[in-house]
Amino acid sequence: MTPDEGGKDAIEVVYSQAEINERIAGLAGDIAAVSFQDLLVVAVLKGSFVFAADLIRALHNKGLSPQVDFLSLSSYRDGTTSTGRVDILRDVDLPVEGRDVLLVDDILESGRTLHFACELLKGRGARQIKTCVLLDKPGRRAADIGADFRAFECPDVFVIGYGMDKAYKYRELPFVGRIVE
Ligand code: IMP
Ligand code: MG
């Protein structure tokens, strides 16, 4: 882990807490309108942990009671750019065979991470897999995958906050922001 050098970055808000909350309520409504059976929500760690926490409570408010599990993937990045390799750091506990799965991630960028996760769970016999992301950066796609549900289409900038980090920092911010260079 990189030590905190105590430097102060200037951060600009891209999506505010209020905008995020409003979109998550909308997303939960869209998800609840799909007739999922025996729904299993799989949050792709680490970046999605804040989004997933808010989303599952919004799903509860719409009357859903999914099981929730976690898949920790490492998509290797060269600075802020994807290198293409994806490794499983922590697998889901539950079998997914025959189940409807909602994969939740923070950002769909090259698509390699979510494509890897979809193929993994498909290979284990999931009945149906849908994807839900906080941010979609369609301009950077390398894998053939889209998001079934997304909160925002995001400009092609490196973002932090609301679970997302730069060198393990800024996950605690309650909004999505960008570092002003
Ligand atoms: P992909 O495999 O290129 O689609 O990248 C997906 C993963 O890279 C996301 O789940 C994030 O964890 C990370 N990532 C991509 N873009 C950003 C960013 O702008 N800020 C922080 N993490 C990012
Ligand atoms: Mg991620």
PDB file of C-alpha atoms and ligand atoms in Angstrom:
ATOM      1  CA  MET A   1       0.000   0.000   0.000  1.00  0.00           C
ATOM      2  CA  THR A   2       1.193   3.448  -0.845  1.00  0.00           C
ATOM      3  CA  PRO A   3       1.769   5.528   2.269  1.00  0.00           C
ATOM      4  CA  ASP A   4      -0.412   8.594   2.615  1.00  0.00           C
ATOM      5  CA  GLU A   5       1.920  11.423   1.862  1.00  0.00           C
ATOM      6  CA  GLY A   6      -0.538  13.954   3.215  1.00  0.00           C
ATOM      7  CA  GLY A   7      -0.690  15.942  -0.023  1.00  0.00           C
ATOM      8  CA  LYS A   8      -3.941  17.763  -0.703  1.00  0.00           C
ATOM      9  CA  ASP A   9      -5.484  17.315  -4.144  1.00  0.00           C
ATOM     10  CA  ALA A  10      -8.064  19.733  -5.499  1.00  0.00           C
ATOM     11  CA  ILE A  11     -11.230  17.724  -6.158  1.00  0.00           C
ATOM     12  CA  GLU A  12     -14.138  18.740  -8.336  1.00  0.00           C
ATOM     13  CA  VAL A  13     -17.591  17.150  -7.914  1.00  0.00           C
ATOM     14  CA  VAL A  14     -18.761  15.220 -10.973  1.00  0.00           C
ATOM     15  CA  TYR A  15     -21.915  13.611  -9.473  1.00  0.00           C
ATOM     16  CA  SER A  16     -23.220  14.905  -6.146  1.00  0.00           C
ATOM     17  CA  GLN A  17     -24.558  12.779  -3.319  1.00  0.00           C
ATOM     18  CA  ALA A  18     -28.103  13.987  -4.086  1.00  0.00           C
ATOM     19  CA  GLU A  19     -27.796  13.134  -7.808  1.00  0.00           C
ATOM     20  CA  ILE A  20     -26.426   9.679  -6.952  1.00  0.00           C
ATOM     21  CA  ASN A  21     -29.237   8.975  -4.455  1.00  0.00           C
ATOM     22  CA  GLU A  22     -31.875   9.980  -6.961  1.00  0.00           C
ATOM     23  CA  ARG A  23     -30.423   7.805  -9.716  1.00  0.00           C
ATOM     24  CA  ILE A  24     -30.048   4.797  -7.401  1.00  0.00           C
ATOM     25  CA  ALA A  25     -33.722   5.005  -6.446  1.00  0.00           C
ATOM     26  CA  GLY A  26     -34.545   5.083 -10.166  1.00  0.00           C
ATOM     27  CA  LEU A  27     -32.250   2.134 -10.912  1.00  0.00           C
ATOM     28  CA  ALA A  28     -33.770   0.103  -8.085  1.00  0.00           C
ATOM     29  CA  GLY A  29     -37.205   0.718  -9.593  1.00  0.00           C
ATOM     30  CA  ASP A  30     -35.972  -0.500 -12.992  1.00  0.00           C
ATOM     31  CA  ILE A  31     -34.392  -3.591 -11.434  1.00  0.00           C
ATOM     32  CA  ALA A  32     -37.506  -4.352  -9.386  1.00  0.00           C
ATOM     33  CA  ALA A  33     -39.578  -4.218 -12.601  1.00  0.00           C
ATOM     34  CA  VAL A  34     -37.641  -7.238 -13.975  1.00  0.00           C
ATOM     35  CA  SER A  35     -39.084 -10.524 -12.793  1.00  0.00           C
ATOM     36  CA  PHE A  36     -35.929 -12.004 -11.328  1.00  0.00           C
ATOM     37  CA  GLN A  37     -36.260 -15.375  -9.632  1.00  0.00           C
ATOM     38  CA  ASP A  38     -34.165 -16.189  -6.609  1.00  0.00           C
ATOM     39  CA  LEU A  39     -32.038 -13.082  -7.219  1.00  0.00           C
ATOM     40  CA  LEU A  40     -28.388 -13.091  -6.203  1.00  0.00           C
ATOM     41  CA  VAL A  41     -26.608  -9.738  -6.182  1.00  0.00           C
ATOM     42  CA  VAL A  42     -22.851 -10.095  -6.700  1.00  0.00           C
ATOM     43  CA  ALA A  43     -20.865  -6.961  -5.928  1.00  0.00           C
ATOM     44  CA  VAL A  44     -17.517  -6.781  -7.707  1.00  0.00           C
ATOM     45  CA  LEU A  45     -15.003  -5.506  -5.170  1.00  0.00           C
ATOM     46  CA  LYS A  46     -13.435  -3.341  -4.285  1.00  0.00           C
ATOM     47  CA  GLY A  47     -14.696  -0.279  -6.099  1.00  0.00           C
ATOM     48  CA  SER A  48     -18.415  -1.156  -5.950  1.00  0.00           C
ATOM     49  CA  PHE A  49     -18.745  -1.549  -2.184  1.00  0.00           C
ATOM     50  CA  VAL A  50     -20.345   1.834  -1.505  1.00  0.00           C
ATOM     51  CA  PHE A  51     -22.588   1.725  -4.571  1.00  0.00           C
ATOM     52  CA  ALA A  52     -23.657  -1.866  -3.789  1.00  0.00           C
ATOM     53  CA  ALA A  53     -24.437  -0.935  -0.164  1.00  0.00           C
ATOM     54  CA  ASP A  54     -26.746   1.867  -1.284  1.00  0.00           C
ATOM     55  CA  LEU A  55     -28.225  -0.143  -4.144  1.00  0.00           C
ATOM     56  CA  ILE A  56     -29.238  -3.164  -2.045  1.00  0.00           C
ATOM     57  CA  ARG A  57     -31.013  -0.876   0.451  1.00  0.00           C
ATOM     58  CA  ALA A  58     -32.798   0.841  -2.439  1.00  0.00           C
ATOM     59  CA  LEU A  59     -33.780  -2.642  -3.691  1.00  0.00           C
ATOM     60  CA  HIS A  60     -35.165  -3.418  -0.239  1.00  0.00           C
ATOM     61  CA  ASN A  61     -37.231  -0.222  -0.450  1.00  0.00           C
ATOM     62  CA  LYS A  62     -38.690  -1.563  -3.706  1.00  0.00           C
ATOM     63  CA  GLY A  63     -39.673  -4.830  -2.014  1.00  0.00           C
ATOM     64  CA  LEU A  64     -36.775  -7.070  -3.118  1.00  0.00           C
ATOM     65  CA  SER A  65     -34.904  -9.402  -0.781  1.00  0.00           C
ATOM     66  CA  PRO A  66     -31.917 -10.690  -2.768  1.00  0.00           C
ATOM     67  CA  GLN A  67     -29.046 -12.745  -1.451  1.00  0.00           C
ATOM     68  CA  VAL A  68     -25.804 -10.771  -1.635  1.00  0.00           C
ATOM     69  CA  ASP A  69     -22.304 -12.077  -2.257  1.00  0.00           C
ATOM     70  CA  PHE A  70     -18.956 -10.577  -3.242  1.00  0.00           C
ATOM     71  CA  LEU A  71     -16.416 -11.251  -5.953  1.00  0.00           C
ATOM     72  CA  SER A  72     -13.101  -9.501  -5.620  1.00  0.00           C
ATOM     73  CA  LEU A  73     -11.346  -9.010  -8.935  1.00  0.00           C
ATOM     74  CA  SER A  74      -8.144  -7.279  -9.748  1.00  0.00           C
ATOM     75  CA  SER A  75      -8.043  -5.659 -13.156  1.00  0.00           C
ATOM     76  CA  TYR A  76      -4.474  -4.607 -13.602  1.00  0.00           C
ATOM     77  CA  ARG A  77      -3.959  -1.003 -14.459  1.00  0.00           C
ATOM     78  CA  ASP A  78      -0.933   0.724 -15.793  1.00  0.00           C
ATOM     79  CA  GLY A  79      -1.331   3.990 -13.895  1.00  0.00           C
ATOM     80  CA  THR A  80      -4.935   4.802 -14.784  1.00  0.00           C
ATOM     81  CA  THR A  81      -5.254   2.590 -17.894  1.00  0.00           C
ATOM     82  CA  SER A  82      -6.429  -1.052 -18.050  1.00  0.00           C
ATOM     83  CA  THR A  83      -3.772  -3.580 -19.081  1.00  0.00           C
ATOM     84  CA  GLY A  84      -6.272  -6.333 -19.802  1.00  0.00           C
ATOM     85  CA  ARG A  85      -5.382  -8.939 -17.173  1.00  0.00           C
ATOM     86  CA  VAL A  86      -8.055  -9.889 -14.624  1.00  0.00           C
ATOM     87  CA  ASP A  87      -7.446 -12.102 -11.573  1.00  0.00           C
ATOM     88  CA  ILE A  88      -9.834 -13.495  -8.949  1.00  0.00           C
ATOM     89  CA  LEU A  89      -8.712 -12.299  -5.521  1.00  0.00           C
ATOM     90  CA  ARG A  90     -11.775 -13.617  -3.680  1.00  0.00           C
ATOM     91  CA  ASP A  91     -14.435 -15.835  -5.187  1.00  0.00           C
ATOM     92  CA  VAL A  92     -18.175 -15.879  -4.390  1.00  0.00           C
ATOM     93  CA  ASP A  93     -19.207 -18.301  -1.632  1.00  0.00           C
ATOM     94  CA  LEU A  94     -22.501 -19.348  -3.171  1.00  0.00           C
ATOM     95  CA  PRO A  95     -23.119 -21.684  -6.092  1.00  0.00           C
ATOM     96  CA  VAL A  96     -24.756 -19.769  -8.947  1.00  0.00           C
ATOM     97  CA  GLU A  97     -26.102 -22.657 -11.011  1.00  0.00           C
ATOM     98  CA  GLY A  98     -29.643 -22.001 -12.160  1.00  0.00           C
ATOM     99  CA  ARG A  99     -29.782 -18.600 -10.489  1.00  0.00           C
ATOM    100  CA  ASP A 100     -30.538 -15.079 -11.649  1.00  0.00           C
ATOM    101  CA  VAL A 101     -27.526 -12.907 -10.919  1.00  0.00           C
ATOM    102  CA  LEU A 102     -27.188  -9.133 -10.842  1.00  0.00           C
ATOM    103  CA  LEU A 103     -23.511  -8.198 -11.164  1.00  0.00           C
ATOM    104  CA  VAL A 104     -22.818  -4.813  -9.602  1.00  0.00           C
ATOM    105  CA  ASP A 105     -19.703  -2.805 -10.401  1.00  0.00           C
ATOM    106  CA  ASP A 106     -18.554   0.766 -10.012  1.00  0.00           C
ATOM    107  CA  ILE A 107     -17.348   1.486 -13.539  1.00  0.00           C
ATOM    108  CA  LEU A 108     -17.694  -0.146 -16.917  1.00  0.00           C
ATOM    109  CA  GLU A 109     -14.722   1.102 -18.847  1.00  0.00           C
ATOM    110  CA  SER A 110     -12.780  -1.299 -21.105  1.00  0.00           C
ATOM    111  CA  GLY A 111     -15.386  -3.861 -20.035  1.00  0.00           C
ATOM    112  CA  ARG A 112     -12.751  -6.506 -19.314  1.00  0.00           C
ATOM    113  CA  THR A 113     -13.607  -6.815 -15.624  1.00  0.00           C
ATOM    114  CA  LEU A 114     -17.344  -7.248 -16.106  1.00  0.00           C
ATOM    115  CA  HIS A 115     -16.865  -9.456 -19.164  1.00  0.00           C
ATOM    116  CA  PHE A 116     -14.584 -11.702 -17.105  1.00  0.00           C
ATOM    117  CA  ALA A 117     -17.141 -11.832 -14.254  1.00  0.00           C
ATOM    118  CA  CYS A 118     -20.016 -12.609 -16.638  1.00  0.00           C
ATOM    119  CA  GLU A 119     -18.113 -15.419 -18.336  1.00  0.00           C
ATOM    120  CA  LEU A 120     -17.071 -16.858 -14.973  1.00  0.00           C
ATOM    121  CA  LEU A 121     -20.646 -17.035 -13.666  1.00  0.00           C
ATOM    122  CA  LYS A 122     -22.070 -18.132 -17.014  1.00  0.00           C
ATOM    123  CA  GLY A 123     -19.561 -20.990 -16.991  1.00  0.00           C
ATOM    124  CA  ARG A 124     -20.938 -22.015 -13.608  1.00  0.00           C
ATOM    125  CA  GLY A 125     -24.447 -22.257 -15.018  1.00  0.00           C
ATOM    126  CA  ALA A 126     -26.129 -19.011 -13.915  1.00  0.00           C
ATOM    127  CA  ARG A 127     -29.624 -18.910 -15.433  1.00  0.00           C
ATOM    128  CA  GLN A 128     -29.546 -15.214 -16.225  1.00  0.00           C
ATOM    129  CA  ILE A 129     -26.904 -12.530 -15.646  1.00  0.00           C
ATOM    130  CA  LYS A 130     -27.648  -8.806 -15.701  1.00  0.00           C
ATOM    131  CA  THR A 131     -25.110  -6.064 -15.101  1.00  0.00           C
ATOM    132  CA  CYS A 132     -25.561  -2.878 -13.111  1.00  0.00           C
ATOM    133  CA  VAL A 133     -22.929  -0.155 -12.946  1.00  0.00           C
ATOM    134  CA  LEU A 134     -22.717   3.238 -11.349  1.00  0.00           C
ATOM    135  CA  LEU A 135     -20.734   4.714 -14.234  1.00  0.00           C
ATOM    136  CA  ASP A 136     -20.470   3.759 -17.863  1.00  0.00           C
ATOM    137  CA  LYS A 137     -17.585   5.108 -19.935  1.00  0.00           C
ATOM    138  CA  PRO A 138     -18.599   3.791 -23.367  1.00  0.00           C
ATOM    139  CA  GLY A 139     -15.741   5.539 -25.181  1.00  0.00           C
ATOM    140  CA  ARG A 140     -13.143   3.203 -23.662  1.00  0.00           C
ATOM    141  CA  ARG A 141     -14.705  -0.185 -24.449  1.00  0.00           C
ATOM    142  CA  ALA A 142     -12.400  -3.067 -25.476  1.00  0.00           C
ATOM    143  CA  ALA A 143     -14.683  -6.036 -24.617  1.00  0.00           C
ATOM    144  CA  ASP A 144     -18.092  -6.672 -26.153  1.00  0.00           C
ATOM    145  CA  ILE A 145     -20.264  -5.886 -23.146  1.00  0.00           C
ATOM    146  CA  GLY A 146     -22.794  -3.252 -22.114  1.00  0.00           C
ATOM    147  CA  ALA A 147     -24.553  -2.455 -18.846  1.00  0.00           C
ATOM    148  CA  ASP A 148     -28.161  -3.569 -18.451  1.00  0.00           C
ATOM    149  CA  PHE A 149     -28.576  -0.903 -15.779  1.00  0.00           C
ATOM    150  CA  ARG A 150     -26.399   2.150 -15.272  1.00  0.00           C
ATOM    151  CA  ALA A 151     -26.733   5.232 -13.123  1.00  0.00           C
ATOM    152  CA  PHE A 152     -24.696   7.614 -15.282  1.00  0.00           C
ATOM    153  CA  GLU A 153     -22.910   7.735 -18.607  1.00  0.00           C
ATOM    154  CA  CYS A 154     -19.618   9.239 -17.555  1.00  0.00           C
ATOM    155  CA  PRO A 155     -17.161  11.373 -19.497  1.00  0.00           C
ATOM    156  CA  ASP A 156     -13.769   9.843 -20.180  1.00  0.00           C
ATOM    157  CA  VAL A 157     -12.027  11.145 -17.059  1.00  0.00           C
ATOM    158  CA  PHE A 158     -10.456   9.305 -14.131  1.00  0.00           C
ATOM    159  CA  VAL A 159     -12.906   9.573 -11.238  1.00  0.00           C
ATOM    160  CA  ILE A 160     -12.601   8.954  -7.524  1.00  0.00           C
ATOM    161  CA  GLY A 161     -14.887   8.836  -4.500  1.00  0.00           C
ATOM    162  CA  TYR A 162     -18.047   6.920  -3.603  1.00  0.00           C
ATOM    163  CA  GLY A 163     -15.949   3.756  -3.223  1.00  0.00           C
ATOM    164  CA  MET A 164     -13.542   4.465  -6.061  1.00  0.00           C
ATOM    165  CA  ASP A 165      -9.904   5.108  -5.363  1.00  0.00           C
ATOM    166  CA  LYS A 166      -6.696   6.489  -6.635  1.00  0.00           C
ATOM    167  CA  ALA A 167      -3.872   4.628  -4.864  1.00  0.00           C
ATOM    168  CA  TYR A 168      -6.334   3.464  -2.136  1.00  0.00           C
ATOM    169  CA  LYS A 169      -7.432   7.007  -1.329  1.00  0.00           C
ATOM    170  CA  TYR A 170     -10.701   8.905  -1.697  1.00  0.00           C
ATOM    171  CA  ARG A 171     -13.058   5.927  -1.322  1.00  0.00           C
ATOM    172  CA  GLU A 172     -14.737   7.711   1.594  1.00  0.00           C
ATOM    173  CA  LEU A 173     -15.979  10.676  -0.419  1.00  0.00           C
ATOM    174  CA  PRO A 174     -19.805  10.703  -0.519  1.00  0.00           C
ATOM    175  CA  PHE A 175     -19.782  11.977  -4.127  1.00  0.00           C
ATOM    176  CA  VAL A 176     -18.053  11.069  -7.395  1.00  0.00           C
ATOM    177  CA  GLY A 177     -15.290  13.529  -8.158  1.00  0.00           C
ATOM    178  CA  ARG A 178     -12.210  14.109 -10.224  1.00  0.00           C
ATOM    179  CA  ILE A 179      -8.826  15.383  -9.268  1.00  0.00           C
ATOM    180  CA  VAL A 180      -8.132  18.731 -10.838  1.00  0.00           C
ATOM    181  CA  GLU A 181      -4.571  18.606 -12.169  1.00  0.00           C
TER     182      GLU A 181
HETATM  183  P1  IMP B   1     -12.626  -2.138 -17.001  1.00  0.00           P
HETATM  184  O1  IMP B   1     -12.205  -3.564 -16.761  1.00  0.00           O
HETATM  185  O2  IMP B   1     -11.663  -1.390 -17.894  1.00  0.00           O
HETATM  186  O3  IMP B   1     -14.065  -1.995 -17.472  1.00  0.00           O
HETATM  187  O4  IMP B   1     -12.424  -1.328 -15.663  1.00  0.00           O
HETATM  188  C1  IMP B   1     -13.162  -1.574 -14.650  1.00  0.00           C
HETATM  189  C2  IMP B   1     -12.510  -1.308 -13.304  1.00  0.00           C
HETATM  190  O5  IMP B   1     -11.396  -0.414 -13.335  1.00  0.00           O
HETATM  191  C3  IMP B   1     -13.581  -0.599 -12.515  1.00  0.00           C
HETATM  192  O6  IMP B   1     -14.414  -1.548 -11.885  1.00  0.00           O
HETATM  193  C4  IMP B   1     -12.778   0.226 -11.572  1.00  0.00           C
HETATM  194  O7  IMP B   1     -12.513  -0.518 -10.415  1.00  0.00           O
HETATM  195  C5  IMP B   1     -11.518   0.552 -12.311  1.00  0.00           C
HETATM  196  N1  IMP B   1     -11.643   1.887 -12.913  1.00  0.00           N
HETATM  197  C6  IMP B   1     -11.924   2.198 -14.199  1.00  0.00           C
HETATM  198  N2  IMP B   1     -11.984   3.514 -14.395  1.00  0.00           N
HETATM  199  C7  IMP B   1     -11.744   4.083 -13.189  1.00  0.00           C
HETATM  200  C8  IMP B   1     -11.729   5.455 -12.716  1.00  0.00           C
HETATM  201  O8  IMP B   1     -11.961   6.436 -13.449  1.00  0.00           O
HETATM  202  N3  IMP B   1     -11.483   5.613 -11.405  1.00  0.00           N
HETATM  203  C9  IMP B   1     -11.257   4.580 -10.529  1.00  0.00           C
HETATM  204  N4  IMP B   1     -11.284   3.287 -10.926  1.00  0.00           N
HETATM  205  C10 IMP B   1     -11.524   3.042 -12.240  1.00  0.00           C
HETATM  206 MG    MG B   2     -14.082  -2.320  -9.997  1.00  0.00          MG
END
